[in-house]
């Protein structure tokens, strides 16, 4: 049996400490408070008026703090393992992944990141760079994640949301300070055996006076290269990443709230793999690996998010919210060299070799957003109208020692106006129409030859409805149409033989969804609950922007059409002492002109979780099986037109986990998470990943909260 237990002194000490606590304290543990509701019963905040997930006429999933803690995720992407229709693409490391929703999203396709909108506390986050991921952060900073699948969310978040929206919500001081208390301190240590990964975090929360709360969180995460199921090192997957969050919440009066926050994630690594979206030892040509071609660099990544938000919730017609934010993602790379330490060349003219130049890449985005929700309700009906304006200014920076035609600088300015109305008629029918228009002006940096200012607009229209057939059964459906404007990269990329693609048209996506929900209390016992949500969808994209053949005069054209269709099932069963969860997704992503399966199509996946609880002992335990079908995907060469297919085998991974939360006595405030992932050391590769999957991994997280 292969075991990856290479603990440093600190890791071994904490493993022994955890074992001692479990052995000595079980007799003193009393009943713990576990969340007994299914994930379909959780509140959804990002789809308009607040409602529970099962009553939302859209495919949406929410992960709460318990889910995040249980995963013991090494990076943000691992949080999504129980969300149907959503996962990551690229590499399983903090700097190497992008989001994929229903077959849309990848790291190696230019502007793929623009088709999924990602927000942190409502602040838009966007990054695109050759051979690097699109979102840099640490899972320890978050208490909640919402995944809204499909373009129906474009009304509230932006017309480019062809694939969907991912909303992250950071921790609050109120998550740790007890009612009537004034402060809390939380210490946490985590260890995983595969890669010798370690996490240390400290959270301090204070309520110095009623109506004022403060939070400071510091974290540090590190890991060596992890190993796959065959025992091979996945080269280039090592990392070190500190993170920080500062947050203040002020209740100005009975109806007004002010929130301030600052967040940072950073990584400073010498001799790091230039390519983060694939393992360095992966073959790229006969006898040549990724590292052989691209080598190593010194890289610093800094991701900052600053946010100020004011809102008033007094009911009636006037419930405004105003948000001002600034996001800066900066990547500095220098000293590129091959594996032998020989410096890589940097050309004074446009060249693909200039990926080796000393360079500072950055996306810097300022946003001002103002919206209001008005309550127009009457006898037998309710109407909540949300309308607003969102203005963004984004600078794309590429300060390089040589010209980067494949990463042009530029400025993107947008102003969007939107409205969404929710009608609730009687006790049974909900209708939600919405509309948005974004006005955009894009301008290239001074180094782009032949560039011109480009102005355009894009619209998003949606209509959703849900009808409660009985108290247990509901049906819902929606239709949404949205347009995605070309990005700065698509408009202004150039080379010695190709100029900017100034005539690009908008992508157009039309999505139809139908589904049903079932919610039954008292199915087998008086206090149990079963919830189920089934969604079927079809999403057509016309004018898909793709790269062009080498003989073309521009880098990008609207030459492709795609169709994404499939189904998702979410189900959950909860009782006092047992629980079960099911997440199933099947997606077909097809090139409508040539009929092949797109390389971004995910394999059919089922994630099944079964567990039990011993409430008097504060224990929760369970098993999760992930079953992934085989799949064959294809890509078409823009130069030759040749379609190349790649087949991926089916695989199954199994995990087990235990959570222990004593609530009384000397151990009150402890939170222990234990897990073994990939229990049988399966050697596998997901088709959306560039790397082999992680082999067997033992995980432990030990946290203690002190409150006063």
XYZ file of C-alpha atoms in Angstrom:
708
model
C 0.000 0.000 0.000
C 1.326 3.423 -0.986
C 1.124 6.005 1.756
C 2.144 9.625 1.290
C 2.916 10.535 4.881
C 5.966 12.797 4.815
C 5.098 15.177 7.680
C 7.462 17.864 8.794
C 7.823 18.260 12.557
C 4.856 20.626 12.883
C 2.573 18.335 10.848
C 3.423 15.238 12.906
C 2.932 17.120 16.173
C -0.557 18.257 15.142
C -1.539 14.793 13.923
C -0.553 13.335 17.309
C -2.353 16.159 19.114
C -5.527 15.494 17.138
C -5.378 11.776 17.975
C -4.904 12.531 21.656
C -7.826 14.921 21.738
C -10.100 12.390 20.019
C -9.105 9.665 22.451
C -9.294 11.687 25.635
C -12.283 13.849 24.918
C -14.935 11.585 23.503
C -16.429 10.876 26.920
C -16.887 14.590 27.597
C -18.419 15.598 24.270
C -22.058 16.526 24.345
C -24.617 17.199 21.662
C -23.346 19.290 18.719
C -25.381 21.568 16.550
C -25.292 20.380 12.937
C -27.218 22.028 10.135
C -30.123 19.702 9.498
C -31.387 21.310 6.301
C -30.485 20.093 2.822
C -28.559 22.369 0.485
C -31.764 22.869 -1.532
C -33.311 24.457 1.550
C -30.631 27.119 1.879
C -31.278 30.756 1.111
C -30.211 32.183 -2.259
C -29.193 35.842 -2.313
C -27.748 36.179 -5.824
C -30.830 35.496 -7.965
C -32.790 38.609 -7.000
C -35.238 38.581 -4.099
C -34.058 36.293 -1.295
C -35.535 32.781 -1.522
C -34.570 29.177 -0.842
C -32.797 27.250 -3.596
C -35.615 24.811 -4.261
C -38.039 27.702 -4.900
C -35.697 29.485 -7.343
C -36.722 29.001 -11.015
C -33.091 28.619 -12.034
C -30.336 26.050 -11.576
C -28.480 27.342 -8.521
C -26.434 25.723 -5.756
C -25.121 27.163 -2.509
C -22.241 25.900 -0.392
C -22.101 27.049 3.228
C -19.358 27.100 5.861
C -19.903 23.456 6.832
C -19.415 22.343 3.227
C -16.233 24.393 2.863
C -14.813 23.095 6.150
C -15.629 19.489 5.308
C -13.846 19.655 1.946
C -10.565 20.843 3.524
C -9.877 22.218 0.060
C -6.286 22.949 -0.970
C -7.556 25.517 -3.473
C -10.815 27.285 -4.264
C -11.656 24.975 -7.154
C -11.912 21.918 -4.900
C -14.903 23.458 -3.111
C -17.137 22.684 -6.117
C -16.846 18.893 -6.007
C -20.502 18.411 -4.966
C -22.026 20.985 -7.355
C -23.691 19.459 -10.450
C -22.711 21.044 -13.759
C -19.822 23.048 -12.263
C -16.159 22.208 -11.801
C -12.725 23.554 -12.620
C -10.639 23.139 -15.754
C -6.869 23.289 -16.066
C -4.748 22.169 -13.122
C -5.503 21.309 -9.495
C -3.407 24.119 -7.950
C -4.079 27.694 -6.771
C -2.594 29.398 -9.879
C -3.707 26.971 -12.566
C -7.473 26.650 -12.855
C -10.511 28.324 -14.387
C -14.197 27.625 -13.788
C -16.299 25.441 -16.100
C -20.104 25.564 -15.979
C -22.095 23.250 -18.227
C -19.217 22.828 -20.665
C -18.291 26.511 -20.868
C -14.913 27.595 -19.473
C -11.257 26.598 -19.883
C -7.744 27.887 -19.229
C -6.205 27.351 -22.672
C -8.922 29.138 -24.658
C -8.580 32.884 -24.942
C -11.414 34.851 -23.305
C -13.051 31.655 -22.004
C -12.924 33.277 -18.549
C -15.156 36.100 -19.827
C -18.099 33.728 -20.326
C -18.386 33.092 -16.566
C -18.690 36.036 -14.186
C -16.926 35.670 -10.824
C -17.645 37.997 -7.889
C -16.168 38.314 -4.395
C -18.592 40.148 -2.083
C -20.138 41.586 -5.258
C -16.777 42.756 -6.646
C -16.111 41.459 -10.198
C -12.894 39.447 -10.554
C -11.329 38.774 -13.958
C -7.906 37.651 -15.099
C -6.551 36.138 -18.319
C -2.952 35.182 -19.094
C -1.274 32.568 -21.249
C -0.746 29.309 -19.326
C -2.078 30.701 -16.035
C -5.400 30.367 -14.207
C -8.108 33.011 -13.895
C -8.934 33.270 -10.150
C -6.416 33.486 -7.310
C -7.615 33.178 -3.721
C -7.769 30.885 -0.701
C -10.835 28.902 0.413
C -10.233 29.813 4.076
C -11.389 33.381 3.383
C -14.936 32.351 2.452
C -18.047 31.307 4.301
C -20.401 30.880 1.347
C -20.351 30.190 -2.404
C -23.273 30.466 -4.813
C -23.132 28.933 -8.295
C -25.803 30.182 -10.698
C -25.756 28.064 -13.843
C -26.747 29.345 -17.266
C -27.153 32.858 -18.750
C -30.315 33.621 -16.754
C -28.095 35.483 -14.245
C -26.820 37.918 -16.877
C -29.573 40.435 -16.039
C -28.152 41.216 -12.608
C -24.448 40.565 -13.190
C -23.520 41.380 -16.783
C -24.457 40.505 -20.333
C -21.389 38.289 -20.798
C -22.538 35.566 -18.382
C -23.014 32.938 -21.086
C -22.058 30.078 -18.768
C -23.217 31.470 -15.446
C -22.057 33.240 -12.301
C -19.969 32.227 -9.263
C -20.427 34.405 -6.165
C -18.037 34.176 -3.200
C -18.889 35.691 0.188
C -16.130 36.342 2.726
C -16.339 35.561 6.424
C -17.949 38.042 8.861
C -17.165 38.817 12.479
C -20.699 37.750 13.372
C -19.883 34.213 12.230
C -17.657 33.781 15.313
C -18.931 36.149 18.040
C -21.796 34.609 20.049
C -25.024 36.466 20.667
C -24.424 39.039 23.375
C -20.649 38.527 23.163
C -17.906 41.018 22.354
C -15.175 39.007 20.650
C -13.737 35.728 19.418
C -10.415 34.204 18.413
C -10.192 31.202 16.082
C -7.002 29.210 15.497
C -6.786 26.530 12.825
C -4.194 24.107 11.541
C -4.640 21.801 8.561
C -2.489 19.066 7.100
C -2.765 16.767 4.101
C -0.338 13.933 3.446
C -0.215 14.154 -0.351
C 2.322 16.890 -1.020
C 2.885 17.551 2.668
C 0.334 20.366 2.463
C -0.069 22.575 5.527
C -2.397 25.412 6.478
C -2.276 27.807 9.392
C -4.912 30.467 9.970
C -5.863 32.970 12.650
C -9.147 34.901 12.849
C -9.830 37.667 15.341
C -13.343 39.116 15.581
C -14.421 42.004 17.806
C -17.682 43.766 18.680
C -16.456 46.720 20.778
C -19.895 48.272 20.822
C -23.360 47.347 19.668
C -23.631 47.945 15.915
C -19.907 47.731 15.124
C -18.036 44.538 14.207
C -14.474 43.968 12.996
C -12.696 40.931 11.592
C -9.029 40.269 10.821
C -8.027 36.968 9.207
C -4.531 35.762 8.343
C -3.717 32.522 6.564
C -0.685 30.723 5.203
C -0.848 27.652 2.957
C 2.024 25.609 1.535
C 2.506 22.336 -0.324
C 5.140 20.329 -2.157
C 4.379 18.574 -5.440
C 1.509 16.150 -4.931
C 1.448 12.581 -6.279
C -1.076 10.881 -8.527
C -2.579 7.447 -7.961
C 0.388 5.772 -9.637
C 2.820 7.392 -7.197
C 4.269 9.891 -9.684
C 5.010 13.470 -8.664
C 2.890 16.043 -10.514
C 5.768 18.403 -11.222
C 5.212 22.127 -10.723
C 2.264 21.763 -8.326
C 4.181 23.066 -5.291
C 3.186 26.464 -3.878
C 3.258 28.857 -0.917
C 0.429 31.355 -0.520
C -0.325 33.749 2.359
C -3.735 35.456 2.471
C -5.422 38.201 4.493
C -8.878 39.659 5.093
C -9.859 42.811 6.996
C -13.545 43.617 7.382
C -15.737 46.060 9.264
C -19.541 46.147 9.530
C -21.365 49.123 11.020
C -25.083 49.295 11.763
C -25.666 53.032 11.312
C -29.288 52.869 12.484
C -32.228 50.475 12.387
C -32.201 50.302 8.568
C -28.744 51.357 7.312
C -25.568 49.248 7.178
C -22.036 50.159 6.081
C -19.479 47.453 5.158
C -15.770 47.928 4.487
C -13.346 45.192 3.463
C -9.845 44.615 2.135
C -8.591 41.246 0.947
C -5.222 39.994 -0.318
C -3.920 36.725 -1.717
C -0.257 36.478 -2.672
C 2.317 34.027 -3.913
C 6.041 34.750 -4.225
C 7.925 31.864 -5.787
C 11.412 31.651 -7.267
C 12.120 28.851 -9.724
C 8.396 28.308 -10.322
C 7.041 26.506 -13.375
C 6.156 29.063 -16.055
C 3.178 26.885 -17.000
C 0.670 26.551 -14.140
C -2.180 24.977 -16.124
C -0.398 21.650 -16.658
C 2.206 19.513 -14.932
C 5.797 20.171 -15.965
C 6.385 16.482 -16.694
C 3.403 16.200 -19.078
C 4.449 15.436 -22.650
C 3.843 18.219 -25.180
C 5.731 16.616 -28.083
C 7.609 13.343 -28.626
C 10.444 13.324 -26.085
C 9.571 16.841 -24.846
C 7.721 17.855 -21.673
C 6.056 21.130 -20.697
C 9.068 22.033 -18.556
C 11.458 21.258 -21.412
C 9.710 23.852 -23.594
C 8.782 26.568 -21.085
C 11.164 26.088 -18.165
C 11.079 28.152 -14.992
C 10.529 31.760 -13.861
C 10.511 33.834 -10.709
C 6.878 34.819 -10.195
C 4.997 37.034 -7.753
C 1.186 37.023 -7.739
C -0.762 39.634 -5.776
C -4.553 39.734 -5.807
C -6.166 42.662 -3.934
C -9.852 43.446 -3.451
C -11.171 46.592 -1.746
C -14.874 47.143 -1.171
C -17.172 49.776 0.371
C -20.888 49.032 0.510
C -23.831 50.917 1.982
C -27.403 49.690 2.032
C -30.751 50.593 3.526
C -33.426 47.986 4.172
C -36.545 49.740 5.385
C -39.180 48.126 3.193
C -41.496 49.891 0.804
C -40.281 51.572 -2.376
C -36.839 52.710 -1.229
C -34.266 50.016 -0.379
C -31.056 51.247 -2.014
C -27.625 49.659 -2.086
C -24.484 51.456 -3.288
C -21.148 49.724 -3.795
C -17.715 51.108 -4.714
C -14.886 48.619 -5.280
C -11.410 48.200 -6.688
C -9.769 44.920 -7.716
C -6.129 44.531 -8.750
C -4.644 41.223 -9.878
C -0.942 41.617 -10.696
C 1.507 38.950 -11.855
C 5.218 39.744 -12.115
C 7.474 37.292 -13.965
C 11.235 37.524 -14.442
C 14.420 35.525 -14.972
C 12.937 32.936 -17.356
C 15.314 30.032 -17.936
C 15.287 26.443 -19.073
C 15.763 23.462 -16.767
C 19.538 23.777 -17.127
C 19.393 27.376 -15.913
C 20.142 28.935 -19.320
C 18.235 32.237 -19.784
C 15.362 32.186 -22.292
C 15.402 34.770 -25.089
C 13.210 37.879 -25.315
C 12.735 39.470 -28.745
C 12.499 43.231 -29.476
C 9.805 42.427 -32.088
C 6.417 40.663 -31.659
C 7.108 36.976 -31.079
C 5.644 34.025 -29.205
C 9.043 33.723 -27.505
C 8.235 36.932 -25.642
C 6.331 34.819 -23.153
C 9.825 34.587 -21.600
C 10.285 38.371 -21.237
C 10.481 40.051 -17.851
C 6.941 41.371 -17.514
C 4.248 42.733 -15.217
C 0.724 41.597 -16.135
C -2.288 43.133 -14.394
C -6.048 43.605 -14.503
C -7.202 46.614 -12.472
C -10.950 47.153 -12.221
C -12.910 49.947 -10.535
C -16.675 49.485 -10.113
C -19.510 51.708 -8.947
C -22.886 50.033 -8.583
C -26.162 51.487 -7.347
C -29.413 49.546 -7.198
C -32.766 49.709 -5.468
C -35.442 47.151 -4.682
C -39.000 48.450 -4.532
C -41.895 46.532 -3.017
C -45.117 46.998 -5.041
C -47.422 44.552 -3.305
C -51.163 44.342 -3.091
C -53.982 42.041 -2.028
C -53.191 38.515 -3.253
C -49.950 39.430 -5.006
C -46.421 40.696 -4.395
C -44.040 42.435 -6.736
C -40.379 43.197 -6.009
C -38.682 45.347 -8.631
C -34.878 45.502 -8.587
C -33.244 48.062 -10.875
C -29.813 49.603 -11.004
C -26.750 50.919 -12.760
C -23.278 49.375 -12.850
C -20.205 51.217 -14.170
C -16.783 49.564 -14.525
C -13.373 50.755 -15.686
C -10.802 48.043 -16.366
C -7.140 48.506 -17.321
C -5.250 45.593 -18.838
C -1.519 45.976 -18.218
C 1.400 44.181 -19.887
C 4.560 46.089 -19.003
C 7.142 43.950 -20.777
C 10.764 44.064 -21.924
C 9.514 43.006 -25.385
C 6.233 43.612 -27.266
C 3.455 41.161 -26.324
C 1.147 40.945 -29.312
C -0.582 37.942 -27.725
C -1.394 39.997 -24.583
C -2.192 43.567 -25.700
C -2.716 46.352 -23.204
C -5.967 48.310 -23.218
C -8.870 49.868 -21.346
C -12.434 48.556 -21.126
C -15.203 50.877 -19.908
C -18.779 49.706 -19.419
C -22.028 51.176 -18.125
C -24.890 48.774 -17.578
C -28.503 49.456 -16.667
C -30.818 46.657 -15.627
C -34.168 45.779 -14.103
C -35.649 42.545 -12.797
C -39.161 42.154 -11.428
C -40.472 39.286 -9.342
C -44.255 38.757 -9.349
C -45.719 36.344 -6.790
C -49.386 35.732 -7.590
C -51.373 34.021 -4.906
C -49.565 31.192 -3.183
C -48.618 29.260 -6.306
C -47.197 31.263 -9.214
C -43.913 33.222 -9.438
C -42.911 35.076 -12.622
C -39.524 36.824 -12.998
C -38.820 38.926 -16.138
C -35.540 40.821 -16.503
C -33.648 43.013 -18.960
C -30.208 44.596 -19.152
C -28.116 46.606 -21.576
C -24.372 47.240 -21.279
C -22.736 50.086 -23.189
C -19.019 49.478 -23.781
C -16.021 51.404 -25.028
C -12.729 49.561 -25.575
C -9.417 51.234 -26.352
C -6.042 49.606 -27.047
C -2.750 50.544 -25.454
C -0.232 52.656 -27.322
C 1.800 49.662 -28.513
C -0.960 48.035 -30.611
C -0.488 48.896 -34.319
C -3.554 49.964 -36.308
C -5.828 49.870 -33.277
C -8.978 51.963 -33.025
C -11.455 52.706 -30.273
C -14.390 50.272 -30.410
C -17.846 51.093 -29.020
C -20.773 48.701 -28.836
C -23.570 47.483 -26.591
C -24.860 44.105 -25.462
C -28.244 43.070 -24.103
C -29.571 40.375 -21.793
C -33.231 39.339 -21.591
C -34.746 36.677 -19.342
C -38.107 35.291 -18.286
C -38.499 32.641 -15.583
C -41.546 31.137 -13.891
C -42.274 28.637 -11.124
C -45.672 27.087 -10.352
C -46.466 25.082 -7.210
C -48.646 22.232 -8.440
C -49.073 20.876 -4.909
C -47.520 21.651 -1.559
C -44.761 19.158 -2.448
C -44.357 19.459 -6.216
C -43.422 22.481 -8.360
C -42.527 22.958 -12.002
C -40.388 25.763 -13.416
C -38.973 27.012 -16.672
C -36.982 29.880 -18.090
C -35.751 31.372 -21.336
C -32.767 33.705 -21.471
C -30.913 35.436 -24.279
C -27.649 37.258 -23.731
C -24.828 38.744 -25.785
C -21.111 38.707 -24.968
C -18.905 41.542 -26.172
C -15.377 40.702 -27.426
C -12.642 41.144 -24.828
C -9.581 43.336 -25.162
C -7.542 40.246 -25.959
C -9.851 39.241 -28.816
C -10.054 42.737 -30.275
C -6.443 43.838 -30.131
C -4.125 40.788 -30.285
C -1.580 41.144 -33.099
C 1.655 39.723 -34.525
C 4.090 40.505 -37.301
C 1.597 39.143 -39.859
C -1.789 39.716 -38.169
C -3.551 42.874 -37.073
C -6.301 43.626 -34.526
C -9.747 42.067 -35.117
C -11.719 45.312 -34.894
C -14.768 43.939 -36.750
C -15.623 41.168 -34.305
C -19.321 40.704 -33.610
C -20.949 39.794 -30.310
C -21.518 36.203 -29.295
C -25.217 35.396 -28.845
C -26.476 32.769 -26.408
C -30.059 31.525 -26.110
C -30.843 29.231 -23.193
C -34.015 27.285 -22.341
C -34.509 25.450 -19.049
C -37.315 23.234 -17.749
C -37.457 21.507 -14.404
C -39.365 20.277 -11.399
C -38.834 20.281 -7.650
C -40.089 17.969 -4.922
C -40.049 18.819 -1.211
C -41.529 16.405 1.362
C -41.390 16.603 5.159
C -42.134 13.595 7.345
C -41.318 11.009 4.683
C -40.168 8.208 7.019
C -40.078 9.919 10.406
C -41.743 12.978 11.870
C -38.650 15.169 11.494
C -37.033 14.043 8.222
C -37.033 15.840 4.864
C -36.480 14.903 1.206
C -35.769 17.534 -1.454
C -35.109 17.068 -5.154
C -34.540 19.429 -8.071
C -34.311 18.302 -11.698
C -33.249 20.713 -14.443
C -32.952 20.145 -18.201
C -31.353 22.816 -20.382
C -30.303 23.718 -23.919
C -27.953 26.609 -24.656
C -27.231 27.715 -28.259
C -24.269 30.016 -28.905
C -23.934 31.726 -32.276
C -20.965 33.735 -33.481
C -18.572 31.947 -31.140
C -15.232 33.757 -31.230
C -12.273 31.474 -32.015
C -8.674 31.773 -33.151
C -7.932 31.894 -36.886
C -5.563 29.971 -39.197
C -2.010 31.192 -39.601
C -2.847 32.502 -43.073
C -5.574 34.852 -41.768
C -4.975 38.580 -41.340
C -6.457 38.781 -37.809
C -6.196 36.595 -34.694
C -9.927 36.070 -34.009
C -13.170 35.731 -35.967
C -16.818 34.799 -35.288
C -16.604 31.472 -37.094
C -18.079 28.852 -34.758
C -21.471 27.769 -33.446
C -21.981 25.562 -30.417
C -24.777 23.818 -28.549
C -24.744 22.824 -24.891
C -27.545 20.625 -23.586
C -28.029 18.332 -20.664
C -29.644 17.705 -17.309
C -28.822 18.073 -13.608
C -30.252 16.456 -10.511
C -29.734 17.721 -6.976
C -31.267 15.747 -4.144
C -30.895 15.709 -0.398
C -32.295 13.686 2.482
C -31.962 14.861 6.081
C -32.970 13.242 9.346
C -31.688 13.618 12.857
C -29.143 10.814 12.586
C -28.672 10.111 8.848
C -28.273 12.167 5.682
C -27.690 11.691 1.977
C -26.872 13.953 -0.973
C -26.866 13.415 -4.719
C -25.422 15.606 -7.462
C -25.741 14.340 -11.031
C -24.911 16.132 -14.265
C -24.836 15.155 -17.906
C -23.749 17.683 -20.542
C -23.439 17.432 -24.314
C -21.297 20.197 -25.825
C -21.261 20.046 -29.607
C -19.780 22.005 -32.480
C -22.889 22.655 -34.580
C -20.985 22.952 -37.852
C -18.806 19.821 -37.673
C -20.688 17.706 -35.100
C -17.837 16.803 -32.747
C -17.846 16.987 -28.945
C -16.053 20.104 -27.729
C -12.942 19.731 -25.589
C -14.630 21.774 -22.823
C -17.429 19.212 -22.400
C -17.380 17.598 -18.940
C -17.877 13.875 -18.531
C -21.144 12.630 -17.031
C -20.691 12.736 -13.261
C -22.500 11.464 -10.171
C -21.434 12.476 -6.661
C -23.219 10.511 -3.924
C -22.761 11.232 -0.209
C -24.138 9.023 2.574
C -23.603 9.785 6.221
C -24.728 9.537 9.781
C -24.665 11.515 13.017
C -24.290 10.814 16.702
C -25.721 14.072 18.059
C -24.997 13.331 21.707
C -21.308 12.820 20.876
C -21.112 15.753 18.437
C -20.059 13.453 15.584
C -20.888 13.503 11.876
C -19.358 10.943 9.514
C -19.862 9.844 5.964
C -18.750 8.436 2.632
C -18.691 10.087 -0.777
C -18.393 8.311 -4.085
C -17.659 10.217 -7.287
C -18.474 8.286 -10.466
C -17.231 9.771 -13.744
C -18.106 8.261 -17.123
C -15.743 7.872 -20.048
C -15.802 10.577 -22.717
C -14.254 11.371 -26.079
C -13.744 15.034 -26.940
C -12.267 16.683 -30.002
C -10.598 19.849 -31.212
C -10.240 21.227 -34.717
C -7.012 22.738 -36.003
C -7.562 26.261 -37.276
C -4.637 25.805 -39.689
C -5.427 22.435 -41.287
C -9.069 21.810 -40.375
C -8.104 18.376 -39.033
C -10.261 17.182 -36.132
C -8.280 15.372 -33.407
C -10.104 13.261 -30.833
C -8.955 12.257 -27.344
C -10.594 9.588 -25.199
C -10.668 9.560 -21.401
C -11.435 6.511 -19.269
C -14.201 6.296 -16.695
C -13.125 6.311 -13.060
C -14.446 6.204 -9.510
C -13.024 7.817 -6.392
C -14.203 7.253 -2.846
C -13.741 9.467 0.197
C -14.570 9.123 3.886
C -14.850 11.933 6.429
C -15.519 12.613 10.112
C -16.469 15.877 11.833
C -16.334 16.231 15.613
C -17.692 19.329 17.383
C -18.052 19.035 21.144
C -20.255 21.762 22.577
C -19.698 21.688 26.345
C -16.914 21.347 28.874
C -13.236 22.026 28.294
C -13.499 21.001 24.633
C -16.241 23.469 23.769
C -15.137 25.430 20.715
C -13.078 22.632 19.136
C -13.751 21.615 15.519
C -11.969 18.529 14.204
C -12.198 17.455 10.548
C -10.705 14.136 9.399
C -10.833 12.741 5.869
C -9.280 10.241 3.513
C -9.730 11.166 -0.144
C -9.268 8.781 -3.056
C -9.380 5.981 -0.532
C -8.290 3.241 -2.958
C -5.533 5.312 -4.611
C -7.176 5.364 -8.034
C -4.967 6.581 -10.873
C -7.207 8.787 -12.994
C -7.445 11.967 -15.031
C -10.528 14.111 -15.451
C -10.925 15.176 -19.068
C -11.029 18.882 -18.109
C -7.786 18.604 -16.163
C -4.326 18.790 -17.689
C -2.899 16.643 -14.875
C -3.464 13.254 -13.334
C -5.715 13.393 -10.276
C -4.447 13.312 -6.696
C -3.684 9.927 -5.192
C -4.730 8.806 -1.730
C -4.678 11.771 0.649
C -5.066 11.810 4.436
C -6.383 15.122 5.758
C -6.823 16.620 9.204
C -7.955 20.064 10.283
C -7.997 21.126 13.922
C -9.642 24.416 14.910
C -10.389 26.034 18.257
C -12.606 29.059 18.796
C -12.338 31.118 21.978
C -15.201 33.565 22.506
C -16.111 36.095 25.172
